[in-house]
Amino acid sequence: MAKPMTDDADDATVVDHGSSSSPAQNSPTPISTPLLTGGANETSMAKVDAALNSTKPASKSSEPVLEVTCNYCDNTQNSKCNHCGCHYCGLKVDESLTVVCYKCELFFHKRCLPEPLANISENNWSCTLCKDDPNLIVSGEKKPNLAGTQRSKMPSAKQTKQRGGGVTRVKTNTCTIVSKDHIGSIPGVHVGQSWRYRIHVSESGIHRPPVAGIAGSAKKPAVSIVLAGGYPEDIDRGEEFVYTGSGGYDLSGNSQQRKAQSFDQELTRQNRGLALACAAPIDETVGATANNWKQSSPIRVCRSYKAAKKHPEYSPAEGVRYDGLYRIVKYWKEKGVCGLYVWRYLFRRDDPEPAPWTDAGKAFIEKMGFTMYDPDVDVDGRTGKSKTESALASTKRTSNVSESNCQSVVAKKYKFQPTAILRELVRLDTENTRMWASINEKKYATESAYIEATKRHLSCPICQELVQQPVTLPCDHNVCCSCLRRSMNAFGNICPMCCHDFSSMGTKDDIKDKVNQNLVTIMRALIPSYGSEWMTEPKVTTTQFARCQGQLVD
C-alpha cells in the first residue's frame, strides 16, 4: 500500500492498490495506483466519504496510472509493511476501508485504529500519533514536560532558546475594554495593582508593549511608560521623576552583555511621542516647558522591580506595579554620563488615588484587597476566573492551615463588590433584570473582572463587538441600534439572535428612540470612554441624576 501523490495533501484520501486476491509475483513489481487529479476544490468530501464506505471493487479507470515503489519492503502484495500498508497490522488489503492521516501521511485500516471509525468526518483526519495533546498546550511563559511523547524527538523540543519548544503556544489575551491608544486610566484598574510578568501588564491594558518602556509613536502622544532603571540618568523622587528617553544603544550582539550608550538620542519615534504629550510646542533642538503642566496629556506610569536597585523606597520589591497618572512638565536635551546626548523628561504625579508607597496608598491596597497577579496561582487577578476547590485542597495539603483559614484566603481574593450607586443603576435597568442577575450572582476578584463579565453579556450578536447605542428587545437581547436597523431592512422585525418578533417596537425609524438609556448610563459608569464616538453628552434620567447626587428617591 503506497502513499498517494496528490496536489492537496491535507485531504483524507482513499488509495486503490489493486485487488487483494492478486497472486504474489516472484520478483518485486511496482504497485499501480490511480492518481487523484485536482485539489480539495475539485474533489468534494462527499465523494471521499462514499469511497471510504464503499465495499465494492473499484472499477477500471481511464485516469493515468502512477507507479510508486516503497523503499521499506519488497513491494509485493502479500508482504507486510508499516509504511505502504496499514501502520498497525502492515497488511495491504481492504483499501476501500483505509484512511490516510493528513499530517504523517501513513495508512490505517479503520478497524485497526484504537477507536474504530465508521465514517470519516468532513474535517482533516489525523491519527492518534499526530493529534495535539491538550496537556501540551501551555501559556507562553511555561514549558511542558515532553518526556515520553512523540514531540520529544523533534529538533525544536531540544533547543535551548525559549521559542516554540515543539508545542502549541497559547495566544496572549488583549485588553478590549479600551483601544490601545487610550489616554488616561484603564477602567477597572486601580493604583497599587501589580503583576508578576510584563506580558500580563500588557494584557491588562495599562502598558501594551511587552518589552519597550514607552507606549507611543512619533504621530501620537505617549500613553504609558515603565520605570525599570535602565538608564543611569534616571532620577526618582516618587511624586516627581526624571525619565530618560529611548535609543542611543547598539542592540546587536548578545542580549546578556551589558551595553553602554554608543550614539546620541534623537527626538523621534517614542521620544517624540513623549514630547507630544507635553503641553508645549515641539522643539528638536533644546526642548520646551509647558506653560501649564496640568494641560499635558496624562501618562500611565508603572514601576518595575528592576528600578528598586536605585530607588527601593518608591519601587516594588517584585513584579510590576501601576502607580497612577503623571504629566510631563518639561523636556530637554543634555549630555548624559557617557558624554552623549540624551532626552530628559520631568514627570509630575496627578492622580486622585493615593501613591502606593504612602501610608494612605498601603491602606487603599489593603482595603481593595489587591494581590499580585501571578499565573502560577489559581486565581486570575484580571479575569477573576479561579479553581477555588483545587486551590483550597492544594493549600491544605502543603501547609498545616485550617479549612476556615483557607476559606478566608480564597474569600479575600474575591473582595470586589459593586458600589451602592452602581447597584442602584442596575436596579433601574428593568429591561435587563435577568442579565444583571446572572452577572451579579458570581464573585469577582477585581473591578476589571466585573467589567469583562459585563462585556461578554453585552456583545452584539451581529457585529460581535461591545453593543453601542444598545436597544433591548422584548426577548432580553441587546443589539446595536445601527446593526438592528440593518437587520430589519433584510429580515424584518425579528431578533437576530432568537428570531423573536418585536413588531410592537415599531419601524426601523422608531428604533432610534428605543435606545436603553439606563444601560448607557451603567456602561459609562463602568467605562468612562463608552459611547465617545456617538454620544455628545451623557443622557441621564432625572431619577438617576438624583441617585448619583445622593438624594433620596422613592
Short mmCIF file of N, CA and C in Angstrom, two decimals, residues 174-341:
data_model
loop_
_atom_site.label_atom_id
_atom_site.label_comp_id
_atom_site.label_asym_id
_atom_site.label_seq_id
_atom_site.Cartn_x
_atom_site.Cartn_y
_atom_site.Cartn_z
N THR A 174 -5.73 40.14 24.90
CA THR A 174 -5.61 41.55 24.57
C THR A 174 -6.73 42.31 25.26
N CYS A 175 -6.40 43.42 25.87
CA CYS A 175 -7.41 44.24 26.53
C CYS A 175 -8.34 44.85 25.48
N THR A 176 -9.63 44.60 25.62
CA THR A 176 -10.62 45.12 24.67
C THR A 176 -11.52 46.16 25.30
N ILE A 177 -11.28 46.49 26.56
CA ILE A 177 -12.12 47.49 27.22
C ILE A 177 -11.93 48.85 26.57
N VAL A 178 -10.69 49.19 26.24
CA VAL A 178 -10.38 50.45 25.57
C VAL A 178 -9.42 50.17 24.43
N SER A 179 -9.22 51.14 23.56
CA SER A 179 -8.29 50.99 22.45
C SER A 179 -6.85 51.08 22.94
N LYS A 180 -5.91 50.66 22.10
CA LYS A 180 -4.51 50.67 22.51
C LYS A 180 -3.96 52.08 22.65
N ASP A 181 -4.59 53.07 22.03
CA ASP A 181 -4.15 54.46 22.13
C ASP A 181 -4.95 55.24 23.18
N HIS A 182 -5.64 54.53 24.05
CA HIS A 182 -6.47 55.19 25.06
C HIS A 182 -5.61 56.03 26.00
N ILE A 183 -6.02 57.25 26.24
CA ILE A 183 -5.30 58.17 27.12
C ILE A 183 -6.01 58.22 28.46
N GLY A 184 -5.26 58.07 29.53
CA GLY A 184 -5.84 58.10 30.87
C GLY A 184 -5.88 56.73 31.50
N SER A 185 -6.59 56.63 32.61
CA SER A 185 -6.65 55.38 33.36
C SER A 185 -7.48 54.34 32.61
N ILE A 186 -7.22 53.07 32.93
CA ILE A 186 -7.97 51.96 32.34
C ILE A 186 -9.11 51.60 33.28
N PRO A 187 -10.34 51.55 32.80
CA PRO A 187 -11.46 51.19 33.67
C PRO A 187 -11.23 49.86 34.36
N GLY A 188 -11.42 49.85 35.66
CA GLY A 188 -11.28 48.61 36.43
C GLY A 188 -9.89 48.36 36.97
N VAL A 189 -8.91 49.17 36.58
CA VAL A 189 -7.53 49.01 37.06
C VAL A 189 -7.20 50.21 37.95
N HIS A 190 -6.75 49.94 39.17
CA HIS A 190 -6.51 51.00 40.14
C HIS A 190 -5.04 51.05 40.53
N VAL A 191 -4.66 52.17 41.12
CA VAL A 191 -3.30 52.35 41.61
C VAL A 191 -3.02 51.30 42.68
N GLY A 192 -1.87 50.68 42.58
CA GLY A 192 -1.47 49.66 43.55
C GLY A 192 -1.59 48.24 43.04
N GLN A 193 -2.28 48.02 41.93
CA GLN A 193 -2.36 46.67 41.36
C GLN A 193 -1.02 46.33 40.73
N SER A 194 -0.65 45.06 40.82
CA SER A 194 0.67 44.63 40.34
C SER A 194 0.54 43.29 39.64
N TRP A 195 1.53 43.01 38.81
CA TRP A 195 1.58 41.79 38.01
C TRP A 195 2.98 41.20 38.09
N ARG A 196 3.06 39.88 38.00
CA ARG A 196 4.36 39.21 38.09
C ARG A 196 5.20 39.46 36.84
N TYR A 197 4.58 39.40 35.67
CA TYR A 197 5.31 39.50 34.41
C TYR A 197 4.78 40.65 33.55
N ARG A 198 5.66 41.16 32.71
CA ARG A 198 5.30 42.27 31.82
C ARG A 198 4.21 41.88 30.83
N ILE A 199 4.16 40.63 30.42
CA ILE A 199 3.17 40.22 29.43
C ILE A 199 1.76 40.38 29.99
N HIS A 200 1.61 40.22 31.31
CA HIS A 200 0.29 40.37 31.91
C HIS A 200 -0.04 41.83 32.16
N VAL A 201 0.97 42.66 32.29
CA VAL A 201 0.74 44.11 32.30
C VAL A 201 0.17 44.54 30.94
N SER A 202 0.70 43.95 29.89
CA SER A 202 0.20 44.25 28.55
C SER A 202 -1.24 43.79 28.39
N GLU A 203 -1.57 42.61 28.93
CA GLU A 203 -2.93 42.10 28.81
C GLU A 203 -3.94 42.97 29.57
N SER A 204 -3.50 43.59 30.66
CA SER A 204 -4.40 44.44 31.43
C SER A 204 -4.72 45.75 30.72
N GLY A 205 -3.89 46.15 29.74
CA GLY A 205 -4.10 47.39 29.01
C GLY A 205 -3.38 48.58 29.60
N ILE A 206 -2.74 48.42 30.76
CA ILE A 206 -2.02 49.53 31.39
C ILE A 206 -0.83 49.95 30.55
N HIS A 207 -0.02 48.98 30.10
CA HIS A 207 1.13 49.27 29.24
C HIS A 207 1.19 48.16 28.20
N ARG A 208 0.84 48.47 26.96
CA ARG A 208 0.69 47.44 25.93
C ARG A 208 2.01 46.78 25.50
N PRO A 209 3.10 47.53 25.25
CA PRO A 209 4.31 46.86 24.78
C PRO A 209 4.86 45.89 25.83
N PRO A 210 5.11 44.64 25.47
CA PRO A 210 5.62 43.68 26.46
C PRO A 210 7.09 43.87 26.79
N VAL A 211 7.83 44.63 25.97
CA VAL A 211 9.26 44.82 26.21
C VAL A 211 9.61 46.30 26.28
N ALA A 212 9.17 47.11 25.32
CA ALA A 212 9.54 48.52 25.26
C ALA A 212 9.04 49.26 26.50
N GLY A 213 9.79 50.28 26.88
CA GLY A 213 9.44 51.06 28.06
C GLY A 213 8.49 52.20 27.79
N ILE A 214 8.28 52.58 26.52
CA ILE A 214 7.41 53.69 26.17
C ILE A 214 6.35 53.20 25.19
N ALA A 215 5.09 53.48 25.49
CA ALA A 215 3.99 53.15 24.58
C ALA A 215 3.57 54.43 23.87
N GLY A 216 4.02 54.60 22.66
CA GLY A 216 3.72 55.81 21.90
C GLY A 216 4.39 55.74 20.54
N SER A 217 4.18 56.77 19.74
CA SER A 217 4.76 56.84 18.41
C SER A 217 5.06 58.29 18.07
N ALA A 218 5.66 58.50 16.91
CA ALA A 218 6.01 59.85 16.50
C ALA A 218 4.80 60.66 16.09
N LYS A 219 3.64 60.02 15.89
CA LYS A 219 2.44 60.72 15.41
C LYS A 219 1.41 60.93 16.51
N LYS A 220 1.49 60.15 17.59
CA LYS A 220 0.50 60.25 18.66
C LYS A 220 1.21 60.39 20.00
N PRO A 221 0.58 61.08 20.96
CA PRO A 221 1.20 61.22 22.28
C PRO A 221 1.36 59.87 22.96
N ALA A 222 2.43 59.74 23.73
CA ALA A 222 2.65 58.52 24.50
C ALA A 222 1.56 58.38 25.55
N VAL A 223 1.18 57.16 25.85
CA VAL A 223 0.09 56.91 26.79
C VAL A 223 0.56 56.23 28.07
N SER A 224 1.74 55.59 28.06
CA SER A 224 2.21 54.90 29.25
C SER A 224 3.71 54.66 29.15
N ILE A 225 4.35 54.50 30.32
CA ILE A 225 5.77 54.17 30.38
C ILE A 225 5.99 53.21 31.55
N VAL A 226 7.14 52.57 31.56
CA VAL A 226 7.55 51.69 32.66
C VAL A 226 8.92 52.15 33.14
N LEU A 227 9.04 52.41 34.44
CA LEU A 227 10.32 52.76 35.05
C LEU A 227 11.02 51.48 35.47
N ALA A 228 12.16 51.21 34.82
CA ALA A 228 12.90 49.98 35.12
C ALA A 228 14.37 50.25 35.44
N GLY A 229 14.75 51.53 35.58
CA GLY A 229 16.14 51.85 35.94
C GLY A 229 17.14 51.48 34.86
N GLY A 230 16.72 51.57 33.59
CA GLY A 230 17.62 51.16 32.52
C GLY A 230 18.66 52.18 32.15
N TYR A 231 18.51 53.44 32.58
CA TYR A 231 19.46 54.49 32.21
C TYR A 231 20.04 55.10 33.49
N PRO A 232 21.33 55.36 33.50
CA PRO A 232 21.95 55.91 34.72
C PRO A 232 21.50 57.34 35.02
N GLU A 233 20.92 58.03 34.04
CA GLU A 233 20.49 59.41 34.26
C GLU A 233 19.15 59.52 34.98
N ASP A 234 18.43 58.41 35.14
CA ASP A 234 17.09 58.46 35.74
C ASP A 234 17.15 58.92 37.20
N ILE A 235 16.22 59.79 37.57
CA ILE A 235 16.09 60.29 38.94
C ILE A 235 14.65 60.08 39.37
N ASP A 236 14.43 59.47 40.54
CA ASP A 236 13.09 59.17 41.01
C ASP A 236 12.89 59.74 42.41
N ARG A 237 11.90 60.63 42.54
CA ARG A 237 11.54 61.20 43.84
C ARG A 237 10.10 60.85 44.23
N GLY A 238 9.53 59.87 43.58
CA GLY A 238 8.18 59.45 43.91
C GLY A 238 7.14 60.29 43.19
N GLU A 239 6.79 61.45 43.78
CA GLU A 239 5.80 62.33 43.18
C GLU A 239 6.31 62.97 41.89
N GLU A 240 7.61 63.06 41.76
CA GLU A 240 8.26 63.56 40.55
C GLU A 240 9.42 62.63 40.19
N PHE A 241 9.69 62.53 38.92
CA PHE A 241 10.88 61.78 38.49
C PHE A 241 11.31 62.30 37.13
N VAL A 242 12.60 62.12 36.85
CA VAL A 242 13.19 62.49 35.57
C VAL A 242 13.42 61.21 34.78
N TYR A 243 12.80 61.16 33.63
CA TYR A 243 12.84 59.96 32.80
C TYR A 243 13.72 60.21 31.58
N THR A 244 14.52 59.22 31.22
CA THR A 244 15.39 59.32 30.05
C THR A 244 14.74 58.63 28.87
N GLY A 245 14.80 59.26 27.71
CA GLY A 245 14.18 58.70 26.51
C GLY A 245 14.85 57.43 26.05
N SER A 246 14.36 56.86 24.98
CA SER A 246 14.88 55.60 24.46
C SER A 246 15.87 55.85 23.33
N GLY A 247 16.67 54.84 23.04
CA GLY A 247 17.65 54.92 21.95
C GLY A 247 19.04 55.22 22.46
N GLY A 248 19.99 55.23 21.53
CA GLY A 248 21.38 55.50 21.87
C GLY A 248 22.20 54.28 22.14
N TYR A 249 21.58 53.08 22.11
CA TYR A 249 22.28 51.84 22.41
C TYR A 249 22.32 50.95 21.17
N ASP A 250 23.45 50.30 21.00
CA ASP A 250 23.59 49.32 19.92
C ASP A 250 23.08 47.98 20.45
N LEU A 251 21.96 47.52 19.93
CA LEU A 251 21.31 46.32 20.44
C LEU A 251 21.76 45.04 19.76
N SER A 252 22.78 45.12 18.90
CA SER A 252 23.29 43.91 18.25
C SER A 252 24.16 43.13 19.22
N GLY A 253 24.36 41.87 18.91
CA GLY A 253 25.21 41.03 19.76
C GLY A 253 24.40 40.31 20.81
N ASN A 254 25.11 39.80 21.82
CA ASN A 254 24.49 39.03 22.88
C ASN A 254 23.64 39.92 23.77
N SER A 255 22.40 39.50 24.00
CA SER A 255 21.50 40.31 24.81
C SER A 255 21.87 40.29 26.28
N GLN A 256 22.71 39.33 26.69
CA GLN A 256 23.10 39.25 28.09
C GLN A 256 24.26 40.18 28.44
N GLN A 257 24.93 40.68 27.44
CA GLN A 257 26.07 41.56 27.69
C GLN A 257 25.57 42.95 28.06
N ARG A 258 26.22 43.54 29.05
CA ARG A 258 25.88 44.89 29.46
C ARG A 258 26.36 45.86 28.39
N LYS A 259 25.49 46.75 27.94
CA LYS A 259 25.82 47.66 26.85
C LYS A 259 25.89 49.08 27.36
N ALA A 260 26.68 49.88 26.70
CA ALA A 260 26.81 51.30 27.01
C ALA A 260 26.30 52.11 25.84
N GLN A 261 25.89 53.34 26.11
CA GLN A 261 25.38 54.21 25.06
C GLN A 261 26.48 54.47 24.04
N SER A 262 26.12 54.36 22.75
CA SER A 262 27.12 54.48 21.70
C SER A 262 26.84 55.62 20.73
N PHE A 263 25.64 56.23 20.78
CA PHE A 263 25.36 57.37 19.91
C PHE A 263 24.27 58.23 20.56
N ASP A 264 24.09 59.44 20.02
CA ASP A 264 23.15 60.39 20.61
C ASP A 264 21.71 59.95 20.39
N GLN A 265 20.87 60.27 21.36
CA GLN A 265 19.43 60.05 21.20
C GLN A 265 18.83 61.14 20.33
N GLU A 266 17.76 60.80 19.63
CA GLU A 266 17.07 61.75 18.77
C GLU A 266 15.61 61.87 19.20
N LEU A 267 15.02 63.01 18.89
CA LEU A 267 13.62 63.23 19.23
C LEU A 267 12.73 62.64 18.13
N THR A 268 12.75 61.33 18.04
CA THR A 268 11.97 60.60 17.04
C THR A 268 11.25 59.45 17.74
N ARG A 269 10.33 58.86 17.02
CA ARG A 269 9.60 57.68 17.47
C ARG A 269 9.02 57.89 18.87
N GLN A 270 9.35 56.99 19.84
CA GLN A 270 8.75 57.10 21.17
C GLN A 270 9.16 58.38 21.88
N ASN A 271 10.38 58.85 21.64
CA ASN A 271 10.82 60.09 22.28
C ASN A 271 9.95 61.27 21.84
N ARG A 272 9.61 61.29 20.58
CA ARG A 272 8.74 62.35 20.07
C ARG A 272 7.33 62.18 20.64
N GLY A 273 6.89 60.94 20.82
CA GLY A 273 5.59 60.71 21.41
C GLY A 273 5.49 61.29 22.81
N LEU A 274 6.57 61.19 23.60
CA LEU A 274 6.57 61.82 24.92
C LEU A 274 6.51 63.34 24.81
N ALA A 275 7.24 63.88 23.83
CA ALA A 275 7.21 65.34 23.63
C ALA A 275 5.82 65.81 23.21
N LEU A 276 5.11 65.00 22.42
CA LEU A 276 3.75 65.37 22.01
C LEU A 276 2.79 65.38 23.20
N ALA A 277 3.10 64.59 24.22
CA ALA A 277 2.24 64.56 25.40
C ALA A 277 2.42 65.79 26.28
N CYS A 278 3.49 66.53 26.09
CA CYS A 278 3.74 67.74 26.88
C CYS A 278 2.98 68.91 26.27
N ALA A 279 2.38 69.74 27.13
CA ALA A 279 1.62 70.90 26.65
C ALA A 279 2.57 72.03 26.28
N ALA A 280 3.41 71.76 25.30
CA ALA A 280 4.41 72.73 24.82
C ALA A 280 4.71 72.41 23.38
N PRO A 281 5.15 73.40 22.61
CA PRO A 281 5.49 73.14 21.20
C PRO A 281 6.70 72.21 21.08
N ILE A 282 6.77 71.52 19.95
CA ILE A 282 7.88 70.61 19.69
C ILE A 282 9.13 71.41 19.34
N ASP A 283 10.19 71.16 20.07
CA ASP A 283 11.48 71.81 19.80
C ASP A 283 12.54 70.72 19.80
N GLU A 284 13.05 70.38 18.60
CA GLU A 284 14.01 69.29 18.47
C GLU A 284 15.44 69.72 18.81
N THR A 285 15.62 70.97 19.17
CA THR A 285 16.98 71.47 19.46
C THR A 285 17.27 71.43 20.95
N VAL A 286 16.46 72.12 21.74
CA VAL A 286 16.73 72.21 23.18
C VAL A 286 15.57 71.72 24.03
N GLY A 287 14.40 71.48 23.46
CA GLY A 287 13.24 71.06 24.23
C GLY A 287 12.32 72.22 24.54
N ALA A 288 11.36 72.01 25.45
CA ALA A 288 10.38 73.04 25.78
C ALA A 288 9.78 72.75 27.15
N THR A 289 9.16 73.80 27.72
CA THR A 289 8.50 73.70 29.03
C THR A 289 7.03 74.06 28.87
N ALA A 290 6.16 73.29 29.52
CA ALA A 290 4.72 73.53 29.43
C ALA A 290 4.34 74.77 30.21
N ASN A 291 3.51 75.62 29.61
CA ASN A 291 3.01 76.79 30.33
C ASN A 291 2.14 76.38 31.52
N ASN A 292 1.35 75.33 31.31
CA ASN A 292 0.52 74.78 32.38
C ASN A 292 0.63 73.26 32.30
N TRP A 293 1.43 72.67 33.18
CA TRP A 293 1.68 71.24 33.08
C TRP A 293 0.42 70.41 33.30
N LYS A 294 -0.61 70.98 33.92
CA LYS A 294 -1.86 70.27 34.12
C LYS A 294 -2.58 70.01 32.80
N GLN A 295 -2.22 70.77 31.76
CA GLN A 295 -2.84 70.58 30.46
C GLN A 295 -2.12 69.53 29.62
N SER A 296 -1.00 69.03 30.11
CA SER A 296 -0.30 67.96 29.39
C SER A 296 -1.13 66.69 29.41
N SER A 297 -0.92 65.86 28.42
CA SER A 297 -1.67 64.61 28.32
C SER A 297 -1.27 63.65 29.43
N PRO A 298 -2.23 63.05 30.15
CA PRO A 298 -1.86 62.12 31.24
C PRO A 298 -1.21 60.86 30.70
N ILE A 299 -0.24 60.38 31.43
CA ILE A 299 0.52 59.19 31.04
C ILE A 299 0.49 58.20 32.19
N ARG A 300 0.11 56.98 31.91
CA ARG A 300 0.12 55.92 32.93
C ARG A 300 1.55 55.50 33.22
N VAL A 301 1.89 55.40 34.48
CA VAL A 301 3.27 55.08 34.89
C VAL A 301 3.28 53.80 35.71
N CYS A 302 4.13 52.87 35.33
CA CYS A 302 4.36 51.63 36.08
C CYS A 302 5.81 51.62 36.55
N ARG A 303 6.03 51.06 37.70
CA ARG A 303 7.39 50.87 38.22
C ARG A 303 7.69 49.38 38.31
N SER A 304 8.86 49.01 37.83
CA SER A 304 9.29 47.62 37.84
C SER A 304 10.21 47.37 39.03
N TYR A 305 10.30 46.11 39.41
CA TYR A 305 11.20 45.73 40.50
C TYR A 305 12.66 46.03 40.16
N LYS A 306 12.98 46.16 38.86
CA LYS A 306 14.35 46.45 38.46
C LYS A 306 14.78 47.84 38.92
N ALA A 307 13.81 48.77 39.04
CA ALA A 307 14.13 50.12 39.49
C ALA A 307 14.44 50.16 40.98
N ALA A 308 14.16 49.08 41.72
CA ALA A 308 14.41 49.06 43.16
C ALA A 308 15.90 49.07 43.48
N LYS A 309 16.74 48.75 42.51
CA LYS A 309 18.19 48.77 42.76
C LYS A 309 18.67 50.18 43.05
N LYS A 310 18.04 51.18 42.42
CA LYS A 310 18.44 52.57 42.62
C LYS A 310 17.49 53.32 43.54
N HIS A 311 16.19 52.98 43.47
CA HIS A 311 15.19 53.72 44.25
C HIS A 311 14.25 52.73 44.93
N PRO A 312 14.73 52.02 45.94
CA PRO A 312 13.88 50.99 46.58
C PRO A 312 12.70 51.58 47.35
N GLU A 313 12.78 52.85 47.75
CA GLU A 313 11.69 53.43 48.54
C GLU A 313 10.43 53.66 47.73
N TYR A 314 10.55 53.73 46.39
CA TYR A 314 9.38 54.01 45.55
C TYR A 314 9.05 52.85 44.59
N SER A 315 9.86 51.83 44.54
CA SER A 315 9.68 50.74 43.58
C SER A 315 9.23 49.48 44.30
N PRO A 316 8.51 48.61 43.63
CA PRO A 316 8.07 47.36 44.25
C PRO A 316 9.23 46.39 44.41
N ALA A 317 9.12 45.50 45.36
CA ALA A 317 10.16 44.50 45.58
C ALA A 317 10.14 43.41 44.52
N GLU A 318 8.98 43.20 43.90
CA GLU A 318 8.86 42.19 42.85
C GLU A 318 7.74 42.58 41.89
N GLY A 319 7.84 42.08 40.67
CA GLY A 319 6.81 42.33 39.67
C GLY A 319 6.79 43.76 39.16
N VAL A 320 5.67 44.15 38.57
CA VAL A 320 5.45 45.48 38.01
C VAL A 320 4.18 46.05 38.63
N ARG A 321 4.26 47.29 39.12
CA ARG A 321 3.14 47.91 39.83
C ARG A 321 2.68 49.16 39.11
N TYR A 322 1.35 49.36 39.07
CA TYR A 322 0.78 50.57 38.47
C TYR A 322 0.73 51.65 39.54
N ASP A 323 1.35 52.81 39.25
CA ASP A 323 1.49 53.90 40.22
C ASP A 323 0.64 55.12 39.91
N GLY A 324 -0.18 55.08 38.87
CA GLY A 324 -1.09 56.17 38.61
C GLY A 324 -0.73 57.02 37.40
N LEU A 325 -1.39 58.17 37.28
CA LEU A 325 -1.22 59.09 36.15
C LEU A 325 -0.21 60.18 36.49
N TYR A 326 0.65 60.46 35.53
CA TYR A 326 1.63 61.55 35.63
C TYR A 326 1.49 62.42 34.39
N ARG A 327 1.98 63.65 34.50
CA ARG A 327 2.02 64.57 33.35
C ARG A 327 3.43 65.13 33.21
N ILE A 328 3.80 65.42 31.96
CA ILE A 328 5.14 65.94 31.68
C ILE A 328 5.16 67.45 31.89
N VAL A 329 6.11 67.90 32.71
CA VAL A 329 6.26 69.33 32.98
C VAL A 329 7.14 69.98 31.92
N LYS A 330 8.22 69.30 31.56
CA LYS A 330 9.12 69.83 30.53
C LYS A 330 9.98 68.71 29.99
N TYR A 331 10.61 68.94 28.87
CA TYR A 331 11.57 68.00 28.30
C TYR A 331 12.73 68.80 27.72
N TRP A 332 13.93 68.23 27.78
CA TRP A 332 15.11 68.94 27.31
C TRP A 332 16.19 67.95 26.88
N LYS A 333 17.18 68.48 26.22
CA LYS A 333 18.30 67.69 25.70
C LYS A 333 19.56 68.07 26.45
N GLU A 334 20.31 67.06 26.90
CA GLU A 334 21.56 67.33 27.62
C GLU A 334 22.50 66.15 27.44
N LYS A 335 23.75 66.35 27.82
CA LYS A 335 24.73 65.28 27.74
C LYS A 335 24.60 64.37 28.96
N GLY A 336 24.60 63.06 28.69
CA GLY A 336 24.47 62.09 29.76
C GLY A 336 25.80 61.74 30.38
N VAL A 337 25.81 60.74 31.23
CA VAL A 337 27.03 60.35 31.94
C VAL A 337 28.07 59.76 30.99
N CYS A 338 27.62 59.31 29.82
CA CYS A 338 28.55 58.75 28.83
C CYS A 338 29.12 59.82 27.90
N GLY A 339 28.71 61.07 28.08
CA GLY A 339 29.19 62.14 27.22
C GLY A 339 28.40 62.29 25.94
N LEU A 340 27.34 61.50 25.77
CA LEU A 340 26.50 61.59 24.58
C LEU A 340 25.15 62.18 24.96
N TYR A 341 24.46 62.75 23.99
CA TYR A 341 23.21 63.46 24.26
C TYR A 341 22.07 62.48 24.52
#
